[in-house]
Amino acid sequence: MSKSFLKSSVILFIGTMTANAGAYFFHLALGRILTPAEYSTLGALLSIYIILATPLGSVENTAAKIISQKKEDSNILAGKIALTNQYLNKISLISLFIYFLCIGLIYHYFNFTSFIGLTILGFGLLFMFKLSWNRGVMQGLFDFNWLSISFASEGLVKLFFGILLGLLFLRADIAIISLVLALLVAFCLSIFYLKQKFSTNKISKDIKIDYIKLIKESLRMIVGILGVSFFLSIDVLMAKKYLSAYDAGLYTALSTLGKIVYFAPLSIATALFPYISQENKLALRLKLLKKALIMVCGVVVIALIFYFIWPKLIFTILFGEKYVFSWVLLGLIGLSLGVVGIVQLIVNYLLARKGWLFAIALGFSAIIQFFAYTFFHQNVSQMVHVTLVCSGIMLLLISLALFKTEKI
């Protein structure tokens, strides 16, 4: 299993790194194209997307966990997938309706100047749920080749159209169209995958789905993913709320580069999830977790070496001179997000098991972070230091949840 996990991690690492490269060149290109004020708007829109994507991640993890634990006839599995997709169509429409009810509150609270970008993001909800479910099927079937292709295509399409729209319109709320287009392309590829994988998608009357179990697992996944997603998005939103437009742009640039340290080892946490889901022996689970932790820490340390030694060079090359005054804080924000990368691995481990202790840990972490930004937001430096302290608290709390859950 260890060799299989390593192979899966490498395959998924290639796909996710391609996606992340596309996402970050998207960020960096638009950071050069847009003004700092427009770039802070782009960062806020992407943070809203991260929050919207929270239930989508729960759908993916739930599908992966359930499918990895059961070996069923392909026709039965195809029927269950098709039946679930029918329900997801309804959930998508309901989510879109709720989102548009809340759009006015989002607009005013975070000081947006246009409804265009927020509206465009909302329409992505029409197919994002089904994309997440289809990706969860790939993950649950350990088909990491297709999962990598799905992630890579999303990143590359977003990069191409993001730069094109940014150059043409010089507006963040128009450039965000590229994100929805990228998700649509990835969704179409996932449909193609399912048609190639299964010979039928007919729904037999005999097919039954335990929706109580599905809902319970989905709730666990939502809470787990929301806890980490909140950390990754609330800082940029609070920067937009409390800092000047220029300083908010500086913080957004810092946070963007910092998230590279988080996303670089994310494939390891993603690959670990289905292996832990199907493993019943504690010793083997902890052995896999130990190997995964070593791999994640290795990637984080390598990234931080660059961030602490050459921060000014990295900032100047990637963002140009208009953000250069923030370079001294790059190492600290990178360390903060690297710690969150370790937290994500432990969260994925706990989500693959049972229990709710992780939710308590993440809940306390979110409350602490929210109030920390509320009271300490005088400048970019102060907000970076708050992010670092909160990431350490988050790691401590989630580690305690791990020790208690597994009785280590």
mmCIF file of C-alpha atoms in Angstrom:
data_model
loop_
_atom_site.group_PDB
_atom_site.id
_atom_site.type_symbol
_atom_site.label_atom_id
_atom_site.label_comp_id
_atom_site.label_asym_id
_atom_site.label_seq_id
_atom_site.Cartn_x
_atom_site.Cartn_y
_atom_site.Cartn_z
ATOM 1 C CA MET A 1 0.000 0.000 0.000
ATOM 2 C CA SER A 2 2.878 2.407 0.747
ATOM 3 C CA LYS A 3 4.249 2.052 -2.801
ATOM 4 C CA SER A 4 0.769 2.541 -4.256
ATOM 5 C CA PHE A 5 0.267 5.629 -2.094
ATOM 6 C CA LEU A 6 3.622 7.052 -3.201
ATOM 7 C CA LYS A 7 2.784 6.454 -6.876
ATOM 8 C CA SER A 8 -0.654 8.029 -6.470
ATOM 9 C CA SER A 9 0.887 11.026 -4.716
ATOM 10 C CA VAL A 10 3.397 11.557 -7.528
ATOM 11 C CA ILE A 11 0.723 11.311 -10.257
ATOM 12 C CA LEU A 12 -1.596 13.653 -8.431
ATOM 13 C CA PHE A 13 1.314 15.968 -7.590
ATOM 14 C CA ILE A 14 2.001 16.431 -11.314
ATOM 15 C CA GLY A 15 -1.645 17.229 -12.051
ATOM 16 C CA THR A 16 -2.201 19.516 -9.092
ATOM 17 C CA MET A 17 1.119 21.315 -9.584
ATOM 18 C CA THR A 18 0.116 21.991 -13.192
ATOM 19 C CA ALA A 19 -3.201 23.311 -11.905
ATOM 20 C CA ASN A 20 -1.483 25.342 -9.202
ATOM 21 C CA ALA A 21 1.047 26.716 -11.683
ATOM 22 C CA GLY A 22 -1.842 27.821 -13.890
ATOM 23 C CA ALA A 23 -3.632 29.336 -10.909
ATOM 24 C CA TYR A 24 -0.592 31.190 -9.668
ATOM 25 C CA PHE A 25 0.536 32.487 -13.031
ATOM 26 C CA PHE A 26 -3.090 33.628 -13.345
ATOM 27 C CA HIS A 27 -2.684 35.508 -10.059
ATOM 28 C CA LEU A 28 0.733 36.860 -10.900
ATOM 29 C CA ALA A 29 -0.147 37.925 -14.443
ATOM 30 C CA LEU A 30 -3.243 39.748 -13.254
ATOM 31 C CA GLY A 31 -1.227 41.218 -10.404
ATOM 32 C CA ARG A 32 0.901 42.900 -13.055
ATOM 33 C CA ILE A 33 -1.994 43.760 -15.379
ATOM 34 C CA LEU A 34 -4.427 45.161 -12.797
ATOM 35 C CA THR A 35 -4.001 48.077 -10.425
ATOM 36 C CA PRO A 36 -3.527 47.181 -6.712
ATOM 37 C CA ALA A 37 -7.145 48.210 -6.021
ATOM 38 C CA GLU A 38 -8.504 45.999 -8.822
ATOM 39 C CA TYR A 39 -6.204 43.181 -7.724
ATOM 40 C CA SER A 40 -7.586 43.353 -4.182
ATOM 41 C CA THR A 41 -11.073 42.987 -5.716
ATOM 42 C CA LEU A 42 -9.889 39.914 -7.621
ATOM 43 C CA GLY A 43 -8.476 38.465 -4.405
ATOM 44 C CA ALA A 44 -11.771 39.092 -2.624
ATOM 45 C CA LEU A 45 -13.758 37.437 -5.441
ATOM 46 C CA LEU A 46 -11.493 34.395 -5.323
ATOM 47 C CA SER A 47 -11.902 34.256 -1.552
ATOM 48 C CA ILE A 48 -15.675 34.239 -2.020
ATOM 49 C CA TYR A 49 -15.191 31.354 -4.453
ATOM 50 C CA ILE A 50 -13.131 29.412 -1.884
ATOM 51 C CA ILE A 51 -16.008 29.753 0.580
ATOM 52 C CA LEU A 52 -18.543 28.707 -2.089
ATOM 53 C CA ALA A 53 -16.354 25.708 -2.933
ATOM 54 C CA THR A 54 -16.480 24.422 0.657
ATOM 55 C CA PRO A 55 -19.596 22.240 0.200
ATOM 56 C CA LEU A 56 -18.190 21.150 -3.167
ATOM 57 C CA GLY A 57 -15.130 19.728 -1.455
ATOM 58 C CA SER A 58 -17.400 17.859 0.930
ATOM 59 C CA VAL A 59 -19.211 16.279 -2.014
ATOM 60 C CA GLU A 60 -15.884 15.160 -3.493
ATOM 61 C CA ASN A 61 -14.581 13.694 -0.238
ATOM 62 C CA THR A 62 -17.889 11.979 0.541
ATOM 63 C CA ALA A 63 -17.957 10.301 -2.875
ATOM 64 C CA ALA A 64 -14.317 9.254 -2.516
ATOM 65 C CA LYS A 65 -14.834 7.795 0.961
ATOM 66 C CA ILE A 66 -17.992 5.839 0.156
ATOM 67 C CA ILE A 67 -16.788 4.491 -3.193
ATOM 68 C CA SER A 68 -13.327 3.527 -1.887
ATOM 69 C CA GLN A 69 -14.924 1.490 0.900
ATOM 70 C CA LYS A 70 -17.288 -0.488 -1.372
ATOM 71 C CA LYS A 71 -16.610 -2.785 -4.305
ATOM 72 C CA GLU A 72 -19.757 -2.905 -6.412
ATOM 73 C CA ASP A 73 -20.778 -4.059 -9.863
ATOM 74 C CA SER A 74 -19.988 -1.340 -12.417
ATOM 75 C CA ASN A 75 -23.619 -1.122 -13.588
ATOM 76 C CA ILE A 76 -24.878 -0.665 -10.035
ATOM 77 C CA LEU A 77 -22.220 1.959 -9.364
ATOM 78 C CA ALA A 78 -23.043 3.769 -12.619
ATOM 79 C CA GLY A 79 -26.724 3.822 -11.674
ATOM 80 C CA LYS A 80 -25.959 5.245 -8.240
ATOM 81 C CA ILE A 81 -23.765 7.938 -9.743
ATOM 82 C CA ALA A 82 -26.499 8.911 -12.212
ATOM 83 C CA LEU A 83 -29.147 8.944 -9.464
ATOM 84 C CA THR A 84 -26.992 11.111 -7.220
ATOM 85 C CA ASN A 85 -26.370 13.529 -10.082
ATOM 86 C CA GLN A 86 -30.121 14.033 -10.403
ATOM 87 C CA TYR A 87 -30.283 15.156 -6.778
ATOM 88 C CA LEU A 88 -27.219 17.338 -7.238
ATOM 89 C CA ASN A 89 -29.024 19.206 -10.046
ATOM 90 C CA LYS A 90 -31.692 20.244 -7.550
ATOM 91 C CA ILE A 91 -29.117 21.175 -4.918
ATOM 92 C CA SER A 92 -27.302 23.345 -7.480
ATOM 93 C CA LEU A 93 -30.437 25.343 -8.252
ATOM 94 C CA ILE A 94 -31.284 25.794 -4.569
ATOM 95 C CA SER A 95 -27.705 26.911 -3.829
ATOM 96 C CA LEU A 96 -27.830 29.433 -6.656
ATOM 97 C CA PHE A 97 -31.095 30.861 -5.313
ATOM 98 C CA ILE A 98 -29.705 31.181 -1.765
ATOM 99 C CA TYR A 99 -26.512 32.767 -3.064
ATOM 100 C CA PHE A 100 -28.406 35.464 -4.949
ATOM 101 C CA LEU A 101 -30.428 36.187 -1.819
ATOM 102 C CA CYS A 102 -27.160 36.851 0.035
ATOM 103 C CA ILE A 103 -25.319 38.713 -2.715
ATOM 104 C CA GLY A 104 -26.391 42.153 -1.505
ATOM 105 C CA LEU A 105 -25.022 41.507 1.988
ATOM 106 C CA ILE A 106 -21.691 40.298 0.551
ATOM 107 C CA TYR A 107 -21.507 43.350 -1.718
ATOM 108 C CA HIS A 108 -21.948 45.882 1.082
ATOM 109 C CA TYR A 109 -20.014 44.154 3.892
ATOM 110 C CA PHE A 110 -16.812 43.671 1.865
ATOM 111 C CA ASN A 111 -17.024 47.021 0.031
ATOM 112 C CA PHE A 112 -17.389 45.747 -3.542
ATOM 113 C CA THR A 113 -18.048 48.404 -6.193
ATOM 114 C CA SER A 114 -19.874 46.182 -8.719
ATOM 115 C CA PHE A 115 -22.232 43.206 -8.693
ATOM 116 C CA ILE A 116 -20.815 41.804 -11.956
ATOM 117 C CA GLY A 117 -18.063 39.611 -10.521
ATOM 118 C CA LEU A 118 -20.246 38.287 -7.707
ATOM 119 C CA THR A 119 -23.024 37.441 -10.183
ATOM 120 C CA ILE A 120 -20.640 35.597 -12.525
ATOM 121 C CA LEU A 121 -19.332 33.489 -9.638
ATOM 122 C CA GLY A 122 -22.872 32.498 -8.731
ATOM 123 C CA PHE A 123 -23.615 30.910 -12.101
ATOM 124 C CA GLY A 124 -20.716 28.536 -11.593
ATOM 125 C CA LEU A 125 -22.831 26.828 -8.917
ATOM 126 C CA LEU A 126 -24.973 25.324 -11.688
ATOM 127 C CA PHE A 127 -22.383 22.639 -12.449
ATOM 128 C CA MET A 128 -19.755 22.840 -9.682
ATOM 129 C CA PHE A 129 -21.540 20.298 -7.448
ATOM 130 C CA LYS A 130 -21.596 17.656 -10.175
ATOM 131 C CA LEU A 131 -17.950 18.317 -11.043
ATOM 132 C CA SER A 132 -16.982 17.707 -7.410
ATOM 133 C CA TRP A 133 -19.001 14.491 -7.271
ATOM 134 C CA ASN A 134 -17.383 13.215 -10.475
ATOM 135 C CA ARG A 135 -13.933 14.021 -9.132
ATOM 136 C CA GLY A 136 -14.796 12.169 -5.948
ATOM 137 C CA VAL A 137 -15.693 9.136 -8.061
ATOM 138 C CA MET A 138 -12.257 9.311 -9.716
ATOM 139 C CA GLN A 139 -10.591 9.564 -6.322
ATOM 140 C CA GLY A 140 -12.652 6.731 -4.816
ATOM 141 C CA LEU A 141 -11.771 4.478 -7.747
ATOM 142 C CA PHE A 142 -8.088 5.438 -7.299
ATOM 143 C CA ASP A 143 -8.065 6.758 -10.865
ATOM 144 C CA PHE A 144 -5.541 9.484 -10.162
ATOM 145 C CA ASN A 145 -4.513 9.817 -13.825
ATOM 146 C CA TRP A 146 -7.902 11.245 -14.783
ATOM 147 C CA LEU A 147 -8.109 13.244 -11.573
ATOM 148 C CA SER A 148 -4.777 14.865 -12.448
ATOM 149 C CA ILE A 149 -6.003 15.662 -15.967
ATOM 150 C CA SER A 150 -9.130 17.243 -14.504
ATOM 151 C CA PHE A 151 -7.171 19.525 -12.165
ATOM 152 C CA ALA A 152 -4.548 20.410 -14.776
ATOM 153 C CA SER A 153 -7.117 21.376 -17.415
ATOM 154 C CA GLU A 154 -8.871 23.672 -14.947
ATOM 155 C CA GLY A 155 -5.663 25.522 -14.112
ATOM 156 C CA LEU A 156 -4.536 25.976 -17.708
ATOM 157 C CA VAL A 157 -7.902 27.184 -19.012
ATOM 158 C CA LYS A 158 -8.185 29.678 -16.153
ATOM 159 C CA LEU A 159 -4.708 30.998 -16.910
ATOM 160 C CA PHE A 160 -5.315 31.483 -20.640
ATOM 161 C CA PHE A 161 -8.685 33.212 -20.398
ATOM 162 C CA GLY A 162 -7.724 35.136 -17.261
ATOM 163 C CA ILE A 163 -4.803 36.829 -18.997
ATOM 164 C CA LEU A 164 -6.844 37.417 -22.151
ATOM 165 C CA LEU A 165 -9.785 39.008 -20.339
ATOM 166 C CA GLY A 166 -7.492 40.953 -18.014
ATOM 167 C CA LEU A 167 -5.617 42.517 -20.915
ATOM 168 C CA LEU A 168 -8.805 43.305 -22.809
ATOM 169 C CA PHE A 169 -10.843 44.827 -19.977
ATOM 170 C CA LEU A 170 -8.407 45.626 -17.108
ATOM 171 C CA ARG A 171 -11.174 44.711 -14.656
ATOM 172 C CA ALA A 172 -11.242 42.026 -11.964
ATOM 173 C CA ASP A 173 -14.981 41.405 -12.261
ATOM 174 C CA ILE A 174 -14.598 40.532 -15.958
ATOM 175 C CA ALA A 175 -11.408 38.491 -15.531
ATOM 176 C CA ILE A 176 -13.242 36.236 -13.043
ATOM 177 C CA ILE A 177 -15.206 34.797 -16.004
ATOM 178 C CA SER A 178 -12.111 32.695 -16.686
ATOM 179 C CA LEU A 179 -12.642 30.807 -13.417
ATOM 180 C CA VAL A 180 -16.169 29.761 -14.358
ATOM 181 C CA LEU A 181 -15.027 28.749 -17.858
ATOM 182 C CA ALA A 182 -12.226 26.623 -16.371
ATOM 183 C CA LEU A 183 -14.657 24.805 -14.086
ATOM 184 C CA LEU A 184 -17.012 24.220 -17.026
ATOM 185 C CA VAL A 185 -14.228 22.638 -19.109
ATOM 186 C CA ALA A 186 -13.207 20.392 -16.193
ATOM 187 C CA PHE A 187 -16.860 19.393 -15.743
ATOM 188 C CA CYS A 188 -17.180 18.401 -19.406
ATOM 189 C CA LEU A 189 -14.033 16.267 -19.097
ATOM 190 C CA SER A 190 -15.470 14.540 -16.021
ATOM 191 C CA ILE A 191 -18.639 13.680 -17.961
ATOM 192 C CA PHE A 192 -16.482 12.210 -20.722
ATOM 193 C CA TYR A 193 -14.611 10.151 -18.112
ATOM 194 C CA LEU A 194 -17.802 8.658 -16.690
ATOM 195 C CA LYS A 195 -19.076 7.729 -20.147
ATOM 196 C CA GLN A 196 -15.784 6.015 -20.915
ATOM 197 C CA LYS A 197 -15.630 4.278 -17.525
ATOM 198 C CA PHE A 198 -19.156 2.912 -17.368
ATOM 199 C CA SER A 199 -21.108 1.252 -20.145
ATOM 200 C CA THR A 200 -24.443 2.450 -18.788
ATOM 201 C CA ASN A 201 -25.881 5.202 -16.668
ATOM 202 C CA LYS A 202 -29.412 3.805 -16.477
ATOM 203 C CA ILE A 203 -31.066 3.998 -13.086
ATOM 204 C CA SER A 204 -32.603 0.672 -12.076
ATOM 205 C CA LYS A 205 -35.585 0.643 -9.744
ATOM 206 C CA ASP A 206 -33.634 -1.754 -7.526
ATOM 207 C CA ILE A 207 -30.844 0.735 -6.881
ATOM 208 C CA LYS A 208 -30.994 2.206 -3.394
ATOM 209 C CA ILE A 209 -28.768 4.844 -1.862
ATOM 210 C CA ASP A 210 -28.337 5.306 1.870
ATOM 211 C CA TYR A 211 -28.907 9.050 1.857
ATOM 212 C CA ILE A 212 -28.819 9.271 5.658
ATOM 213 C CA LYS A 213 -25.235 8.030 5.599
ATOM 214 C CA LEU A 214 -24.476 10.266 2.633
ATOM 215 C CA ILE A 215 -25.807 13.342 4.434
ATOM 216 C CA LYS A 216 -23.935 12.535 7.656
ATOM 217 C CA GLU A 217 -20.662 12.103 5.808
ATOM 218 C CA SER A 218 -21.291 15.256 3.775
ATOM 219 C CA LEU A 219 -21.837 17.282 6.939
ATOM 220 C CA ARG A 220 -18.533 16.048 8.368
ATOM 221 C CA MET A 221 -16.756 16.925 5.130
ATOM 222 C CA ILE A 222 -18.358 20.378 4.977
ATOM 223 C CA VAL A 223 -17.214 21.225 8.481
ATOM 224 C CA GLY A 224 -13.705 19.911 7.858
ATOM 225 C CA ILE A 225 -13.235 21.704 4.566
ATOM 226 C CA LEU A 226 -14.907 24.898 5.795
ATOM 227 C CA GLY A 227 -12.468 25.117 8.690
ATOM 228 C CA VAL A 228 -9.434 25.194 6.412
ATOM 229 C CA SER A 229 -11.133 27.209 3.656
ATOM 230 C CA PHE A 230 -12.109 29.846 6.210
ATOM 231 C CA PHE A 231 -8.469 30.279 7.171
ATOM 232 C CA LEU A 232 -7.396 30.538 3.524
ATOM 233 C CA SER A 233 -9.965 33.182 2.615
ATOM 234 C CA ILE A 234 -10.906 35.304 5.618
ATOM 235 C CA ASP A 235 -7.561 37.124 5.763
ATOM 236 C CA VAL A 236 -7.896 38.598 2.261
ATOM 237 C CA LEU A 237 -11.513 39.554 2.894
ATOM 238 C CA MET A 238 -10.669 41.226 6.201
ATOM 239 C CA ALA A 239 -7.759 43.027 4.537
ATOM 240 C CA LYS A 240 -10.188 44.419 1.959
ATOM 241 C CA LYS A 241 -12.555 45.467 4.738
ATOM 242 C CA TYR A 242 -10.067 47.160 7.081
ATOM 243 C CA LEU A 243 -7.024 48.226 5.034
ATOM 244 C CA SER A 244 -6.768 50.879 2.347
ATOM 245 C CA ALA A 245 -7.279 49.686 -1.238
ATOM 246 C CA TYR A 246 -3.513 49.871 -1.869
ATOM 247 C CA ASP A 247 -2.542 48.002 1.330
ATOM 248 C CA ALA A 248 -5.247 45.422 0.690
ATOM 249 C CA GLY A 249 -3.635 44.826 -2.706
ATOM 250 C CA LEU A 250 -0.243 44.375 -1.016
ATOM 251 C CA TYR A 251 -1.674 41.858 1.445
ATOM 252 C CA THR A 252 -3.465 40.009 -1.375
ATOM 253 C CA ALA A 253 -0.154 39.695 -3.224
ATOM 254 C CA LEU A 254 1.530 38.332 -0.093
ATOM 255 C CA SER A 255 -1.278 35.881 0.588
ATOM 256 C CA THR A 256 -1.224 34.715 -3.031
ATOM 257 C CA LEU A 257 2.464 33.820 -2.854
ATOM 258 C CA GLY A 258 2.035 32.332 0.620
ATOM 259 C CA LYS A 259 -0.618 29.938 -0.598
ATOM 260 C CA ILE A 260 1.942 28.335 -2.915
ATOM 261 C CA VAL A 261 3.446 26.761 0.206
ATOM 262 C CA TYR A 262 -0.004 25.417 1.112
ATOM 263 C CA PHE A 263 -1.007 24.125 -2.312
ATOM 264 C CA ALA A 264 2.366 22.569 -3.234
ATOM 265 C CA PRO A 265 1.931 19.525 -0.920
ATOM 266 C CA LEU A 266 -1.888 19.409 -1.180
ATOM 267 C CA SER A 267 -1.779 16.449 -3.572
ATOM 268 C CA ILE A 268 -0.274 14.329 -0.780
ATOM 269 C CA ALA A 269 -3.250 15.039 1.501
ATOM 270 C CA THR A 270 -5.667 14.341 -1.360
ATOM 271 C CA ALA A 271 -4.023 11.017 -2.223
ATOM 272 C CA LEU A 272 -3.894 9.987 1.454
ATOM 273 C CA PHE A 273 -7.656 10.308 1.958
ATOM 274 C CA PRO A 274 -8.959 7.171 0.142
ATOM 275 C CA TYR A 275 -6.141 5.010 1.513
ATOM 276 C CA ILE A 276 -6.986 5.936 5.097
ATOM 277 C CA SER A 277 -10.717 5.486 4.375
ATOM 278 C CA GLN A 278 -10.287 1.807 3.521
ATOM 279 C CA GLU A 279 -7.613 0.950 6.117
ATOM 280 C CA ASN A 280 -8.888 -0.525 9.406
ATOM 281 C CA LYS A 281 -5.570 -1.141 11.166
ATOM 282 C CA LEU A 282 -4.357 1.746 13.317
ATOM 283 C CA ALA A 283 -0.669 0.888 12.921
ATOM 284 C CA LEU A 284 -0.867 0.983 9.124
ATOM 285 C CA ARG A 285 -2.869 4.221 9.154
ATOM 286 C CA LEU A 286 -0.308 5.935 11.366
ATOM 287 C CA LYS A 287 2.520 4.590 9.209
ATOM 288 C CA LEU A 288 0.930 6.168 6.133
ATOM 289 C CA LEU A 289 0.300 9.402 8.016
ATOM 290 C CA LYS A 290 3.932 9.544 9.160
ATOM 291 C CA LYS A 291 5.197 9.116 5.589
ATOM 292 C CA ALA A 292 2.757 11.728 4.337
ATOM 293 C CA LEU A 293 3.842 14.184 7.068
ATOM 294 C CA ILE A 294 7.491 13.741 6.113
ATOM 295 C CA MET A 295 6.651 14.388 2.452
ATOM 296 C CA VAL A 296 4.545 17.471 3.248
ATOM 297 C CA CYS A 297 7.131 18.932 5.612
ATOM 298 C CA GLY A 298 9.843 18.333 3.002
ATOM 299 C CA VAL A 299 7.943 20.292 0.349
ATOM 300 C CA VAL A 300 7.151 23.101 2.804
ATOM 301 C CA VAL A 301 10.757 23.427 3.970
ATOM 302 C CA ILE A 302 12.073 23.623 0.389
ATOM 303 C CA ALA A 303 9.592 26.391 -0.435
ATOM 304 C CA LEU A 304 10.420 28.327 2.742
ATOM 305 C CA ILE A 305 14.147 28.257 1.983
ATOM 306 C CA PHE A 306 13.434 30.263 -1.170
ATOM 307 C CA TYR A 307 10.959 32.548 0.605
ATOM 308 C CA PHE A 308 13.335 33.498 3.420
ATOM 309 C CA ILE A 309 16.531 33.784 1.361
ATOM 310 C CA TRP A 310 15.269 35.484 -1.828
ATOM 311 C CA PRO A 311 11.955 37.199 -0.940
ATOM 312 C CA LYS A 312 12.709 40.486 -2.715
ATOM 313 C CA LEU A 313 13.821 38.729 -5.900
ATOM 314 C CA ILE A 314 10.678 36.545 -5.922
ATOM 315 C CA PHE A 315 8.395 39.537 -5.420
ATOM 316 C CA THR A 316 10.122 41.666 -8.032
ATOM 317 C CA ILE A 317 10.103 38.938 -10.696
ATOM 318 C CA LEU A 318 6.540 37.814 -10.107
ATOM 319 C CA PHE A 319 4.715 41.024 -9.216
ATOM 320 C CA GLY A 320 6.965 43.854 -10.344
ATOM 321 C CA GLU A 321 7.885 47.029 -8.498
ATOM 322 C CA LYS A 322 4.403 48.117 -7.404
ATOM 323 C CA TYR A 323 4.214 45.408 -4.691
ATOM 324 C CA VAL A 324 7.899 45.350 -3.767
ATOM 325 C CA PHE A 325 7.487 46.931 -0.311
ATOM 326 C CA SER A 326 5.814 43.756 0.992
ATOM 327 C CA TRP A 327 8.715 41.408 0.274
ATOM 328 C CA VAL A 328 10.092 41.486 3.847
ATOM 329 C CA LEU A 329 6.969 39.633 5.045
ATOM 330 C CA LEU A 330 7.040 36.850 2.446
ATOM 331 C CA GLY A 331 8.831 34.312 4.625
ATOM 332 C CA LEU A 332 6.391 34.782 7.512
ATOM 333 C CA ILE A 333 3.272 34.438 5.361
ATOM 334 C CA GLY A 334 4.827 31.393 3.675
ATOM 335 C CA LEU A 335 5.491 29.814 7.069
ATOM 336 C CA SER A 336 1.889 30.495 8.094
ATOM 337 C CA LEU A 337 0.452 28.793 5.020
ATOM 338 C CA GLY A 338 2.965 25.936 5.266
ATOM 339 C CA VAL A 339 1.631 25.198 8.747
ATOM 340 C CA VAL A 340 -1.900 25.180 7.282
ATOM 341 C CA GLY A 341 -0.682 22.633 4.715
ATOM 342 C CA ILE A 342 0.259 20.318 7.601
ATOM 343 C CA VAL A 343 -3.129 21.010 9.200
ATOM 344 C CA GLN A 344 -4.855 20.034 5.930
ATOM 345 C CA LEU A 345 -3.099 16.654 5.928
ATOM 346 C CA ILE A 346 -4.225 15.900 9.482
ATOM 347 C CA VAL A 347 -7.757 17.093 8.714
ATOM 348 C CA ASN A 348 -7.940 14.765 5.696
ATOM 349 C CA TYR A 349 -6.793 11.898 7.908
ATOM 350 C CA LEU A 350 -9.493 12.643 10.494
ATOM 351 C CA LEU A 351 -12.183 13.081 7.836
ATOM 352 C CA ALA A 352 -11.332 9.619 6.505
ATOM 353 C CA ARG A 353 -12.056 8.205 9.971
ATOM 354 C CA LYS A 354 -15.016 8.854 12.267
ATOM 355 C CA GLY A 355 -15.896 11.402 14.916
ATOM 356 C CA TRP A 356 -16.283 15.174 15.256
ATOM 357 C CA LEU A 357 -13.351 16.303 17.387
ATOM 358 C CA PHE A 358 -11.737 17.910 14.350
ATOM 359 C CA ALA A 359 -14.809 20.142 14.018
ATOM 360 C CA ILE A 360 -14.365 21.492 17.543
ATOM 361 C CA ALA A 361 -10.708 22.222 16.847
ATOM 362 C CA LEU A 362 -11.430 24.005 13.565
ATOM 363 C CA GLY A 363 -14.364 25.892 15.056
ATOM 364 C CA PHE A 364 -12.286 27.352 17.877
ATOM 365 C CA SER A 365 -9.543 28.185 15.388
ATOM 366 C CA ALA A 366 -11.966 30.091 13.137
ATOM 367 C CA ILE A 367 -13.374 32.101 16.051
ATOM 368 C CA ILE A 368 -9.898 33.040 17.254
ATOM 369 C CA GLN A 369 -8.827 34.084 13.759
ATOM 370 C CA PHE A 370 -11.920 36.202 13.108
ATOM 371 C CA PHE A 371 -11.599 38.175 16.332
ATOM 372 C CA ALA A 372 -7.825 38.473 15.950
ATOM 373 C CA TYR A 373 -8.255 40.238 12.590
ATOM 374 C CA THR A 374 -11.110 42.313 13.996
ATOM 375 C CA PHE A 375 -8.925 43.747 16.757
ATOM 376 C CA PHE A 376 -5.499 43.733 15.067
ATOM 377 C CA HIS A 377 -5.576 45.170 11.541
ATOM 378 C CA GLN A 378 -3.586 48.392 11.694
ATOM 379 C CA ASN A 379 -1.327 47.542 8.748
ATOM 380 C CA VAL A 380 -0.128 44.758 6.468
ATOM 381 C CA SER A 381 2.624 43.664 8.861
ATOM 382 C CA GLN A 382 0.244 43.279 11.785
ATOM 383 C CA MET A 383 -2.163 41.190 9.745
ATOM 384 C CA VAL A 384 0.661 38.893 8.601
ATOM 385 C CA HIS A 385 1.739 38.325 12.200
ATOM 386 C CA VAL A 386 -1.870 37.573 13.181
ATOM 387 C CA THR A 387 -2.023 34.995 10.376
ATOM 388 C CA LEU A 388 1.160 33.328 11.655
ATOM 389 C CA VAL A 389 -0.031 33.117 15.262
ATOM 390 C CA CYS A 390 -3.454 31.794 14.224
ATOM 391 C CA SER A 391 -1.902 29.081 12.038
ATOM 392 C CA GLY A 392 0.138 27.855 15.018
ATOM 393 C CA ILE A 393 -2.971 27.738 17.204
ATOM 394 C CA MET A 394 -4.813 25.854 14.461
ATOM 395 C CA LEU A 395 -2.062 23.211 14.219
ATOM 396 C CA LEU A 396 -2.016 22.756 17.992
ATOM 397 C CA LEU A 397 -5.783 22.271 18.206
ATOM 398 C CA ILE A 398 -6.023 19.854 15.274
ATOM 399 C CA SER A 399 -3.065 17.838 16.609
ATOM 400 C CA LEU A 400 -4.860 17.441 19.940
ATOM 401 C CA ALA A 401 -7.932 16.235 18.032
ATOM 402 C CA LEU A 402 -5.775 13.632 16.236
ATOM 403 C CA PHE A 403 -4.225 12.331 19.467
ATOM 404 C CA LYS A 404 -7.628 12.097 21.146
ATOM 405 C CA THR A 405 -9.374 10.462 18.146
ATOM 406 C CA GLU A 406 -6.747 7.762 17.618
ATOM 407 C CA LYS A 407 -5.892 7.474 21.333
ATOM 408 C CA ILE A 408 -2.194 7.922 20.591
#
